[in-house]
mmCIF file of C-alpha atoms in Angstrom:
data_model
loop_
_atom_site.group_PDB
_atom_site.id
_atom_site.type_symbol
_atom_site.label_atom_id
_atom_site.label_comp_id
_atom_site.label_asym_id
_atom_site.label_seq_id
_atom_site.Cartn_x
_atom_site.Cartn_y
_atom_site.Cartn_z
ATOM 1 C CA MET A 1012 -30.938 -4.440 9.509
ATOM 2 C CA PHE A 1013 -28.553 -3.406 6.732
ATOM 3 C CA GLU A 1014 -30.135 0.055 6.584
ATOM 4 C CA GLN A 1015 -29.715 0.521 10.321
ATOM 5 C CA TYR A 1016 -26.169 -0.789 10.185
ATOM 6 C CA ALA A 1017 -25.290 1.492 7.289
ATOM 7 C CA LYS A 1018 -26.196 4.607 9.260
ATOM 8 C CA THR A 1019 -23.911 3.620 12.105
ATOM 9 C CA ALA A 1020 -21.163 2.079 9.986
ATOM 10 C CA TYR A 1021 -20.516 5.007 7.645
ATOM 11 C CA ARG A 1022 -17.641 7.176 8.833
ATOM 12 C CA GLY A 1023 -16.486 4.410 11.133
ATOM 13 C CA LYS A 1024 -18.924 4.968 13.968
ATOM 14 C CA GLN A 1025 -18.808 2.219 16.542
ATOM 15 C CA ALA A 1026 -22.187 0.539 16.960
ATOM 16 C CA ALA A 1027 -21.524 -2.856 18.492
ATOM 17 C CA LYS A 1028 -25.158 -3.869 18.803
ATOM 18 C CA PHE A 1029 -25.491 -3.777 15.005
ATOM 19 C CA ARG A 1030 -21.974 -4.926 14.173
ATOM 20 C CA ASN A 1031 -22.236 -8.040 16.325
ATOM 21 C CA GLU A 1032 -25.519 -9.123 14.748
ATOM 22 C CA ILE A 1033 -24.931 -8.296 11.116
ATOM 23 C CA ALA A 1034 -24.017 -10.389 8.075
ATOM 24 C CA THR A 1035 -24.101 -13.973 9.233
ATOM 25 C CA ASP A 1036 -25.144 -15.420 5.875
ATOM 26 C CA GLU A 1037 -25.507 -12.433 3.574
ATOM 27 C CA ARG A 1038 -21.840 -12.225 2.604
ATOM 28 C CA ASP A 1039 -20.473 -14.862 0.245
ATOM 29 C CA SER A 1040 -17.098 -14.916 1.969
ATOM 30 C CA MET A 1041 -16.543 -16.475 5.379
ATOM 31 C CA PHE A 1042 -13.466 -14.303 5.781
ATOM 32 C CA CYS A 1043 -15.526 -11.151 5.182
ATOM 33 C CA ARG A 1044 -18.241 -12.347 7.556
ATOM 34 C CA TYR A 1045 -15.581 -12.781 10.204
ATOM 35 C CA GLN A 1046 -13.953 -9.423 9.476
ATOM 36 C CA SER A 1047 -17.284 -7.586 9.631
ATOM 37 C CA LYS A 1048 -17.376 -8.414 13.340
ATOM 38 C CA GLN A 1049 -14.006 -6.840 14.082
ATOM 39 C CA ALA A 1050 -13.373 -3.427 15.592
ATOM 40 C CA PHE A 1051 -13.357 -0.268 13.467
ATOM 41 C CA TYR A 1052 -10.458 2.044 12.950
ATOM 42 C CA PRO A 1053 -11.891 5.560 13.517
ATOM 43 C CA ARG A 1054 -12.535 7.741 10.501
ATOM 44 C CA ASP A 1055 -10.392 10.682 11.511
ATOM 45 C CA GLY A 1056 -6.768 11.612 11.951
ATOM 46 C CA VAL A 1057 -4.801 10.025 14.771
ATOM 47 C CA PHE A 1058 -1.235 10.665 13.626
ATOM 48 C CA GLY A 1059 -2.253 13.607 11.481
ATOM 49 C CA HIS A 1060 0.160 12.669 8.709
ATOM 50 C CA CYS A 1061 0.634 9.941 6.102
ATOM 51 C CA PHE A 1062 4.408 9.511 6.142
ATOM 52 C CA ASP A 1063 6.111 6.308 7.265
ATOM 53 C CA ASN A 1064 9.014 4.167 6.077
ATOM 54 C CA SER A 1065 6.988 2.840 3.146
ATOM 55 C CA GLN A 1066 7.456 6.251 1.516
ATOM 56 C CA ASN A 1067 11.150 5.464 1.038
ATOM 57 C CA SER A 1068 10.287 2.834 -1.573
ATOM 58 C CA CYS A 1069 7.821 5.230 -3.225
ATOM 59 C CA TYR A 1070 10.584 7.840 -3.451
ATOM 60 C CA LYS A 1071 12.896 5.320 -5.125
ATOM 61 C CA GLY A 1072 10.070 4.129 -7.372
ATOM 62 C CA ASN A 1073 9.446 7.679 -8.561
ATOM 63 C CA ILE A 1074 13.107 8.137 -9.514
ATOM 64 C CA THR A 1075 13.597 4.743 -11.176
ATOM 65 C CA GLY A 1076 10.273 4.853 -13.014
ATOM 66 C CA ALA A 1077 8.885 1.807 -11.198
ATOM 67 C CA GLU A 1078 5.909 3.777 -9.831
ATOM 68 C CA LYS A 1079 5.051 5.112 -13.286
ATOM 69 C CA TYR A 1080 5.224 1.623 -14.757
ATOM 70 C CA ALA A 1081 3.069 0.175 -11.973
ATOM 71 C CA ARG A 1082 0.401 2.820 -12.590
ATOM 72 C CA SER A 1083 0.390 2.057 -16.308
ATOM 73 C CA ILE A 1084 -0.162 -1.641 -15.594
ATOM 74 C CA LEU A 1085 -2.487 -1.498 -12.594
ATOM 75 C CA ALA A 1086 -4.551 1.648 -13.162
ATOM 76 C CA LYS A 1087 -6.110 0.209 -16.327
ATOM 77 C CA GLY A 1088 -6.175 3.530 -18.196
ATOM 78 C CA LYS A 1089 -8.192 5.346 -15.525
ATOM 79 C CA ASN A 1090 -7.937 9.105 -14.945
ATOM 80 C CA GLU A 1091 -4.846 10.746 -13.436
ATOM 81 C CA LEU A 1092 -6.369 10.674 -9.934
ATOM 82 C CA ALA A 1093 -6.815 6.906 -9.801
ATOM 83 C CA MET A 1094 -4.435 5.254 -7.340
ATOM 84 C CA PRO A 1095 -3.984 1.458 -7.735
ATOM 85 C CA LEU A 1096 -2.872 -0.399 -4.603
ATOM 86 C CA ALA A 1097 -2.003 -4.084 -4.447
ATOM 87 C CA GLY A 1098 -2.825 -5.480 -1.023
ATOM 88 C CA ASN A 1099 -3.244 -9.112 -0.069
ATOM 89 C CA ALA A 1100 -4.620 -11.178 -2.957
ATOM 90 C CA THR A 1101 -8.433 -11.268 -3.004
ATOM 91 C CA ASN A 1102 -8.938 -13.603 -5.984
ATOM 92 C CA ILE A 1103 -7.320 -16.710 -7.473
ATOM 93 C CA ALA A 1104 -5.524 -14.828 -10.249
ATOM 94 C CA GLY A 1105 -3.935 -12.450 -7.768
ATOM 95 C CA PHE A 1106 -2.934 -15.322 -5.514
ATOM 96 C CA VAL A 1107 -1.302 -17.265 -8.368
ATOM 97 C CA ILE A 1108 0.622 -14.232 -9.630
ATOM 98 C CA PHE A 1109 1.741 -13.246 -6.143
ATOM 99 C CA SER A 1110 2.875 -16.808 -5.455
ATOM 100 C CA TRP A 1111 4.805 -16.872 -8.732
ATOM 101 C CA ALA A 1112 6.631 -13.670 -7.770
ATOM 102 C CA ILE A 1113 7.536 -15.090 -4.346
ATOM 103 C CA ILE A 1114 8.735 -18.405 -5.795
ATOM 104 C CA HIS A 1115 10.845 -16.595 -8.395
ATOM 105 C CA PHE A 1116 12.353 -14.403 -5.671
ATOM 106 C CA CYS A 1117 13.274 -17.509 -3.670
ATOM 107 C CA ILE A 1118 14.867 -19.053 -6.765
ATOM 108 C CA VAL A 1119 17.047 -15.958 -7.212
ATOM 109 C CA ILE A 1120 18.143 -16.028 -3.568
ATOM 110 C CA PHE A 1121 18.962 -19.741 -3.639
ATOM 111 C CA LEU A 1122 20.714 -19.331 -6.997
ATOM 112 C CA PHE A 1123 23.414 -17.330 -5.231
ATOM 113 C CA VAL A 1124 23.292 -18.770 -1.729
ATOM 114 C CA MET A 1125 23.199 -22.535 -2.291
ATOM 115 C CA PRO A 1126 26.182 -22.888 -4.666
ATOM 116 C CA LEU A 1127 28.297 -20.602 -2.453
ATOM 117 C CA PHE A 1128 27.286 -22.531 0.645
ATOM 118 C CA SER A 1129 28.165 -25.834 -1.043
ATOM 119 C CA LEU A 1130 31.525 -24.482 -2.187
ATOM 120 C CA ALA A 1131 32.255 -23.323 1.352
ATOM 121 C CA LEU A 1132 31.745 -26.934 2.474
ATOM 122 C CA GLY A 1133 33.998 -28.181 -0.306
ATOM 123 C CA ALA A 1134 31.190 -29.886 -2.249
ATOM 124 C CA VAL A 1135 32.010 -28.665 -5.756
ATOM 125 C CA ASP A 1136 29.804 -31.203 -7.546
ATOM 126 C CA VAL A 1137 26.817 -30.295 -5.365
ATOM 127 C CA ALA A 1138 27.448 -26.603 -6.011
ATOM 128 C CA LEU A 1139 27.395 -27.189 -9.780
ATOM 129 C CA GLU A 1140 24.188 -29.207 -9.488
ATOM 130 C CA PHE A 1141 22.523 -26.427 -7.518
ATOM 131 C CA LEU A 1142 23.754 -23.845 -10.017
ATOM 132 C CA ALA A 1143 22.491 -25.828 -13.023
ATOM 133 C CA GLY A 1144 19.113 -26.740 -11.527
ATOM 134 C CA LEU A 1145 18.304 -23.294 -10.118
ATOM 135 C CA SER A 1146 19.531 -21.558 -13.288
ATOM 136 C CA LEU A 1147 17.145 -23.714 -15.329
ATOM 137 C CA CYS A 1148 14.254 -22.793 -13.025
ATOM 138 C CA TRP A 1149 15.170 -19.085 -13.311
ATOM 139 C CA ILE A 1150 15.388 -19.260 -17.116
ATOM 140 C CA VAL A 1151 11.991 -20.964 -17.421
ATOM 141 C CA SER A 1152 10.382 -18.372 -15.140
ATOM 142 C CA LYS A 1153 11.957 -15.480 -17.063
ATOM 143 C CA LEU A 1154 10.870 -16.937 -20.415
ATOM 144 C CA ILE A 1155 7.307 -17.124 -19.109
ATOM 145 C CA ASN A 1156 7.669 -13.530 -17.963
ATOM 146 C CA TRP A 1157 8.978 -12.317 -21.320
ATOM 147 C CA LEU A 1158 7.054 -14.458 -23.816
ATOM 148 C CA ILE A 1159 3.774 -15.512 -22.213
ATOM 149 C CA TRP A 1160 2.823 -13.166 -19.368
ATOM 150 C CA PRO A 1161 2.631 -9.967 -21.538
ATOM 151 C CA PHE A 1162 -0.297 -11.485 -23.447
ATOM 152 C CA PHE A 1163 -2.271 -11.954 -20.211
ATOM 153 C CA ARG A 1164 -1.114 -9.014 -18.082
ATOM 154 C CA PHE A 1165 -3.802 -6.580 -19.183
ATOM 155 C CA LYS A 1166 -6.586 -9.153 -18.979
ATOM 156 C CA TYR A 1167 -6.464 -9.265 -15.175
ATOM 157 C CA ASN A 1168 -7.091 -6.642 -12.538
ATOM 158 C CA LEU A 1169 -4.440 -7.061 -9.888
ATOM 159 C CA ALA A 1170 -5.054 -4.036 -7.666
ATOM 160 C CA VAL A 1171 -7.800 -2.170 -5.879
ATOM 161 C CA ILE A 1172 -8.201 1.277 -7.430
ATOM 162 C CA PHE A 1173 -8.958 4.291 -5.255
ATOM 163 C CA ASN A 1174 -10.402 6.967 -7.510
ATOM 164 C CA ARG A 1175 -10.174 10.471 -6.029
ATOM 165 C CA ALA A 1176 -11.914 11.984 -9.061
ATOM 166 C CA THR A 1177 -15.060 9.861 -8.648
ATOM 167 C CA GLY A 1178 -14.955 9.026 -4.924
ATOM 168 C CA MET A 1179 -15.243 5.336 -5.787
ATOM 169 C CA VAL A 1180 -13.316 2.227 -4.780
ATOM 170 C CA GLU A 1181 -12.930 -0.291 -7.605
ATOM 171 C CA VAL A 1182 -12.368 -3.832 -6.351
ATOM 172 C CA PRO A 1183 -11.404 -6.670 -8.743
ATOM 173 C CA THR A 1184 -14.056 -9.368 -9.055
ATOM 174 C CA LYS A 1185 -13.424 -13.061 -8.354
ATOM 175 C CA ASN A 1186 -12.404 -13.709 -11.955
ATOM 176 C CA ALA A 1187 -10.140 -10.625 -11.837
ATOM 177 C CA LYS A 1188 -11.509 -9.463 -15.200
ATOM 178 C CA ASP A 1189 -13.963 -6.830 -13.984
ATOM 179 C CA PHE A 1190 -14.444 -4.428 -11.095
ATOM 180 C CA ASP A 1191 -17.093 -4.030 -8.426
ATOM 181 C CA ILE A 1192 -17.424 -0.301 -7.802
ATOM 182 C CA PHE A 1193 -18.718 1.268 -4.589
ATOM 183 C CA PRO A 1194 -18.391 4.680 -2.883
ATOM 184 C CA PHE A 1195 -15.464 5.006 -0.499
ATOM 185 C CA GLU A 1196 -17.865 6.146 2.243
ATOM 186 C CA GLU A 1197 -19.412 2.673 2.262
ATOM 187 C CA PHE A 1198 -16.159 1.035 3.359
ATOM 188 C CA ASN A 1199 -14.859 0.650 6.888
ATOM 189 C CA ALA A 1200 -11.413 -0.315 8.133
ATOM 190 C CA HIS A 1201 -11.835 -3.388 10.348
ATOM 191 C CA TYR A 1202 -8.983 -4.504 12.591
ATOM 192 C CA ARG A 1203 -7.108 -7.482 11.208
ATOM 193 C CA VAL A 1204 -4.399 -9.684 12.655
ATOM 194 C CA GLN A 1205 -2.368 -12.150 10.610
ATOM 195 C CA HIS A 1206 -0.039 -14.691 12.144
ATOM 196 C CA ASN A 1207 3.629 -14.627 11.211
ATOM 197 C CA PRO A 1208 5.118 -18.139 11.612
ATOM 198 C CA LYS A 1209 8.678 -16.872 11.086
ATOM 199 C CA SER A 1210 8.940 -14.526 14.058
ATOM 200 C CA GLY A 1211 5.934 -15.585 16.095
ATOM 201 C CA PHE A 1212 4.815 -11.963 16.260
ATOM 202 C CA PRO A 1213 1.548 -11.200 14.441
ATOM 203 C CA TYR A 1214 1.124 -8.784 11.570
ATOM 204 C CA ARG A 1215 -1.497 -6.155 12.423
ATOM 205 C CA GLY A 1216 -3.436 -4.109 9.936
ATOM 206 C CA PHE A 1217 -6.940 -3.722 8.605
ATOM 207 C CA THR A 1218 -9.414 -5.018 6.082
ATOM 208 C CA LEU A 1219 -11.119 -2.206 4.221
ATOM 209 C CA LEU A 1220 -14.495 -3.905 3.896
ATOM 210 C CA HIS A 1221 -17.727 -2.761 2.273
ATOM 211 C CA TYR A 1222 -20.449 -2.513 4.894
ATOM 212 C CA GLN A 1223 -22.671 -4.986 3.023
ATOM 213 C CA GLN A 1224 -20.801 -6.734 0.201
ATOM 214 C CA SER A 1225 -17.736 -8.980 0.329
ATOM 215 C CA MET A 1226 -15.617 -6.324 -1.363
ATOM 216 C CA ARG A 1227 -12.322 -5.658 0.383
ATOM 217 C CA TYR A 1228 -8.767 -4.364 0.384
ATOM 218 C CA ASP A 1229 -6.361 -5.971 2.873
ATOM 219 C CA GLN A 1230 -3.189 -4.608 4.370
ATOM 220 C CA THR A 1231 -1.084 -5.918 7.241
ATOM 221 C CA PHE A 1232 2.134 -4.460 8.572
ATOM 222 C CA SER A 1233 4.398 -5.137 11.565
ATOM 223 C CA ASN A 1234 3.160 -6.314 14.931
ATOM 224 C CA GLN A 1235 2.365 -2.673 15.798
ATOM 225 C CA ILE A 1236 -0.788 -0.891 14.670
ATOM 226 C CA ALA A 1237 0.802 2.532 14.140
ATOM 227 C CA SER A 1238 1.534 1.797 10.452
ATOM 228 C CA ALA A 1239 -2.040 0.613 9.960
ATOM 229 C CA PHE A 1240 -3.369 3.904 11.346
ATOM 230 C CA ILE A 1241 -1.060 5.878 9.050
ATOM 231 C CA HIS A 1242 -2.064 3.873 5.971
ATOM 232 C CA TRP A 1243 -5.746 4.239 6.842
ATOM 233 C CA GLU A 1244 -5.244 7.997 7.122
ATOM 234 C CA LEU A 1245 -3.456 7.926 3.763
ATOM 235 C CA LEU A 1246 -6.516 6.376 2.093
ATOM 236 C CA GLN A 1247 -8.868 8.839 3.764
ATOM 237 C CA ASN A 1248 -6.705 11.768 2.734
ATOM 238 C CA PHE A 1249 -6.503 10.608 -0.881
ATOM 239 C CA MET A 1250 -10.276 10.216 -1.150
ATOM 240 C CA ASP A 1251 -11.196 13.477 0.620
ATOM 241 C CA VAL A 1252 -11.310 16.135 -2.113
ATOM 242 C CA THR A 1253 -12.039 18.888 0.420
ATOM 243 C CA GLN A 1254 -8.410 18.866 1.617
ATOM 244 C CA PRO A 1255 -5.110 18.873 -0.278
ATOM 245 C CA LEU A 1256 -3.179 15.664 -0.710
ATOM 246 C CA ALA A 1257 -0.637 14.815 1.956
ATOM 247 C CA ASP A 1258 2.870 15.911 1.002
ATOM 248 C CA ILE A 1259 4.473 12.482 0.580
ATOM 249 C CA PRO A 1260 6.447 10.852 -2.273
ATOM 250 C CA GLN A 1261 3.554 8.493 -3.043
ATOM 251 C CA PHE A 1262 1.282 11.418 -3.938
ATOM 252 C CA GLU A 1263 3.754 13.572 -5.906
ATOM 253 C CA TYR A 1264 2.448 12.353 -9.256
ATOM 254 C CA TYR A 1265 -1.156 13.226 -8.400
ATOM 255 C CA ARG A 1266 -0.638 16.749 -6.985
ATOM 256 C CA GLU A 1267 -0.719 18.698 -10.242
ATOM 257 C CA PHE A 1268 -3.914 16.963 -11.409
ATOM 258 C CA ASP A 1269 -5.909 17.712 -8.261
ATOM 259 C CA LYS A 1270 -7.470 21.186 -8.125
ATOM 260 C CA THR A 1271 -7.561 21.464 -4.326
ATOM 261 C CA THR A 1272 -3.940 20.403 -3.998
ATOM 262 C CA ALA A 1273 -2.716 22.584 -6.870
ATOM 263 C CA GLU A 1274 -4.345 25.641 -5.293
ATOM 264 C CA PHE A 1275 -2.780 24.794 -1.918
ATOM 265 C CA ASP A 1276 0.665 24.381 -3.465
ATOM 266 C CA LYS A 1277 0.401 27.679 -5.321
ATOM 267 C CA ALA A 1278 -0.826 29.578 -2.271
ATOM 268 C CA ASN A 1279 2.001 28.239 -0.105
ATOM 269 C CA GLY A 1280 4.803 28.487 -2.647
ATOM 270 C CA ARG A 1281 5.541 24.775 -2.739
ATOM 271 C CA PRO A 1282 8.246 23.845 -5.264
ATOM 272 C CA LYS A 1283 6.788 21.890 -8.162
ATOM 273 C CA TYR A 1284 7.801 18.220 -8.262
ATOM 274 C CA PHE A 1285 9.413 18.582 -4.832
ATOM 275 C CA TRP A 1286 9.761 14.842 -4.191
ATOM 276 C CA TYR A 1287 11.453 14.378 -7.567
ATOM 277 C CA ARG A 1288 13.982 17.124 -6.789
ATOM 278 C CA VAL A 1289 14.847 16.755 -3.106
ATOM 279 C CA ASP A 1290 17.857 14.685 -2.049
ATOM 280 C CA LYS A 1291 17.029 11.253 -0.646
ATOM 281 C CA SER A 1292 18.855 12.125 2.588
ATOM 282 C CA PHE A 1293 15.877 14.329 3.494
ATOM 283 C CA LEU A 1294 13.820 11.182 3.968
ATOM 284 C CA LYS A 1295 15.884 10.497 7.078
ATOM 285 C CA GLU A 1296 14.704 13.757 8.614
ATOM 286 C CA MET A 1297 11.098 12.843 7.883
ATOM 287 C CA SER A 1298 11.575 9.357 9.318
ATOM 288 C CA LYS A 1299 13.209 10.799 12.428
ATOM 289 C CA ALA A 1300 10.254 13.127 12.986
ATOM 290 C CA ASP A 1301 7.894 10.173 12.552
ATOM 291 C CA ASP A 1302 9.875 8.113 15.067
ATOM 292 C CA GLU A 1303 9.704 10.934 17.609
ATOM 293 C CA LEU A 1304 5.957 11.230 17.145
ATOM 294 C CA ARG A 1305 5.469 7.485 17.595
ATOM 295 C CA LYS A 1306 7.135 7.674 20.989
ATOM 296 C CA GLU A 1307 4.014 9.505 22.157
ATOM 297 C CA PHE A 1308 1.858 6.694 20.826
ATOM 298 C CA ASN A 1309 1.681 3.755 23.218
ATOM 299 C CA ASP A 1310 0.970 1.078 20.642
ATOM 300 C CA GLU A 1311 -0.169 -1.596 23.082
ATOM 301 C CA GLU A 1312 -2.430 0.809 24.962
ATOM 302 C CA GLN A 1313 -3.980 2.171 21.761
ATOM 303 C CA LEU A 1314 -4.538 -1.352 20.444
ATOM 304 C CA ASP A 1315 -6.522 -2.108 23.611
ATOM 305 C CA ASN A 1316 -8.515 1.092 23.081
ATOM 306 C CA LEU A 1317 -9.240 0.100 19.478
ATOM 307 C CA LEU A 1318 -10.449 -3.379 20.403
ATOM 308 C CA MET A 1319 -12.586 -2.046 23.262
ATOM 309 C CA GLY A 1320 -14.100 0.778 21.217
ATOM 310 C CA LYS A 1321 -12.463 3.499 23.300
ATOM 311 C CA PRO A 1322 -11.102 6.774 21.869
ATOM 312 C CA ILE A 1323 -7.640 6.570 20.323
ATOM 313 C CA LYS A 1324 -5.049 9.099 21.436
ATOM 314 C CA LYS A 1325 -4.608 11.844 18.833
ATOM 315 C CA LEU A 1326 -1.168 13.231 18.122
ATOM 316 C CA THR A 1327 -0.134 16.644 16.869
ATOM 317 C CA PRO A 1328 2.432 16.244 14.085
ATOM 318 C CA PRO A 1329 5.134 18.880 13.497
ATOM 319 C CA ASP A 1330 4.951 21.142 10.449
ATOM 320 C CA ILE A 1331 7.616 19.147 8.622
ATOM 321 C CA PHE A 1332 4.829 16.804 7.509
ATOM 322 C CA LYS A 1333 2.642 19.618 6.147
ATOM 323 C CA PHE A 1334 5.383 21.810 4.671
ATOM 324 C CA PRO A 1335 8.350 19.467 4.103
ATOM 325 C CA TRP A 1336 9.942 21.691 1.467
ATOM 326 C CA LYS A 1337 10.526 24.374 4.116
ATOM 327 C CA TYR A 1338 12.829 21.973 5.974
ATOM 328 C CA ALA A 1339 14.758 20.639 2.963
ATOM 329 C CA ASP A 1340 18.196 22.110 2.232
ATOM 330 C CA ASN A 1341 19.032 20.478 -1.090
ATOM 331 C CA ILE A 1342 16.303 20.938 -3.734
ATOM 332 C CA LYS A 1343 17.563 20.553 -7.278
ATOM 333 C CA PRO A 1344 16.401 22.871 -10.067
ATOM 334 C CA GLU A 1345 13.511 21.421 -12.036
ATOM 335 C CA SER A 1346 15.752 21.171 -15.100
ATOM 336 C CA GLU A 1347 18.043 18.725 -13.268
ATOM 337 C CA ILE A 1348 15.388 16.100 -12.548
ATOM 338 C CA LYS A 1349 16.694 12.744 -13.731
ATOM 339 C CA PHE A 1350 14.698 9.553 -13.931
ATOM 340 C CA GLY A 1351 16.009 6.076 -14.536
ATOM 341 C CA LYS A 1352 17.597 3.089 -12.846
ATOM 342 C CA THR A 1353 21.193 2.739 -11.793
ATOM 343 C CA LEU A 1354 23.217 -0.162 -13.207
ATOM 344 C CA TRP A 1355 22.679 -2.115 -9.981
ATOM 345 C CA GLN A 1356 18.923 -1.476 -10.110
ATOM 346 C CA LYS A 1357 18.832 -2.588 -13.734
ATOM 347 C CA PHE A 1358 20.672 -5.776 -12.807
ATOM 348 C CA THR A 1359 18.393 -6.628 -9.881
ATOM 349 C CA SER A 1360 15.301 -5.837 -11.996
ATOM 350 C CA PHE A 1361 16.614 -8.198 -14.672
ATOM 351 C CA LEU A 1362 16.884 -10.992 -12.107
ATOM 352 C CA MET A 1363 13.267 -10.607 -10.954
ATOM 353 C CA VAL A 1364 10.028 -11.135 -12.836
ATOM 354 C CA ASP A 1365 8.314 -8.043 -14.190
ATOM 355 C CA LEU A 1366 4.647 -8.049 -13.248
#
C-alpha cells in the first residue's frame, strides 16, 4: 500500500482512494495520521511568486542582523544553502522553549500595562506591587536567558532545515537532539486548520508531512489560505535547483551561494545585495502588487476547490516579483550598506529573551 501511495503522493497528486485508506496505525503520531487524510496543496505555482507581508520582517531582520543570528543558531553549522524554519513546535523541547518566549513576552507587556492601568485608577500601592512582582519575574527570566540557556541552546534542534544543496528536509527528532532526514520530494503539504479562540476565525495553513513517517513541518496563517499557498510555493522554489531563487528579502543571503541563481542574476544585471541596499519604502510597492493580485484570488472559492480536489485558479504575477530591482528608485551603493539595530530595536531586544 505504501508503495502505491508513494507513486500518487509524490508531487502532490491527488489520489483519494489511497489517501483515505493509508496510515491508520503505521504512524506513531495521531496528529500525523489525521493530517495524512487531509487534502493536498498542489505541487505547482498558483500565485507564481513568494512575496507576502512576512517578507517585511525578513527585510528588517537582514538589516538588524537578526536573520544572520537566527541562521547561526538554528542552521547548526550546515552549508550556506540550508534554510532553518521554525514552525509550530513538533517536540517537547520546542514546545517548552516556545512557551517560555510567549510567557516572557506577556510579562513584558504586563510590566508596562498593569502599573499604568492601576495608576490611572488611583491605586498607587497596587501599581507598585505589580511593578515589583512583574519586574522580579522579568529579571529571573532574563537571568535564565543570560546564564543558563546559552549552555543548552546548541544541544537542541529547534527548526526544520530545508537544504537546497542536498535536496533534503531535516526534521528534529522527538528528543530534539538529532535529525530525521528525508528527500523533499517525499513530503506533501496537507491542508490544516487551527482554531483561534481569540477571534473565532480559524488559522489556515498546511502540514508538510512525509508520505510515510511522522515527520512534519507545520505552518498556519490567517483565516485565508492565500498565505499558505505562497509559503508552500516558497518552499518549493527554495528546494528546486533547476530554477533561480525567488527575489525576496528572505532569500537574499542565499543568492550568491547558489549557482543557478548567481547565473540568473549576472545574466539579468541584478544589483548585488539588492535587498540590503533598497529603501524599505519599496516594500510597500511589492505589498501593493501582491494585494492587487490577491483580488483575483477568491479565497473562499479556492478553499472549496482545494478541499474537493478541484484545480486551483492560477494567477499571472506582474514582473515586479521577478525583477524587483527594475522597479526600485532608491538603491544605495554597495559601500553604503549598514547593518545593525537602532537604539529602539536594541531596547526592545533587551526586554525580550534571546533564543
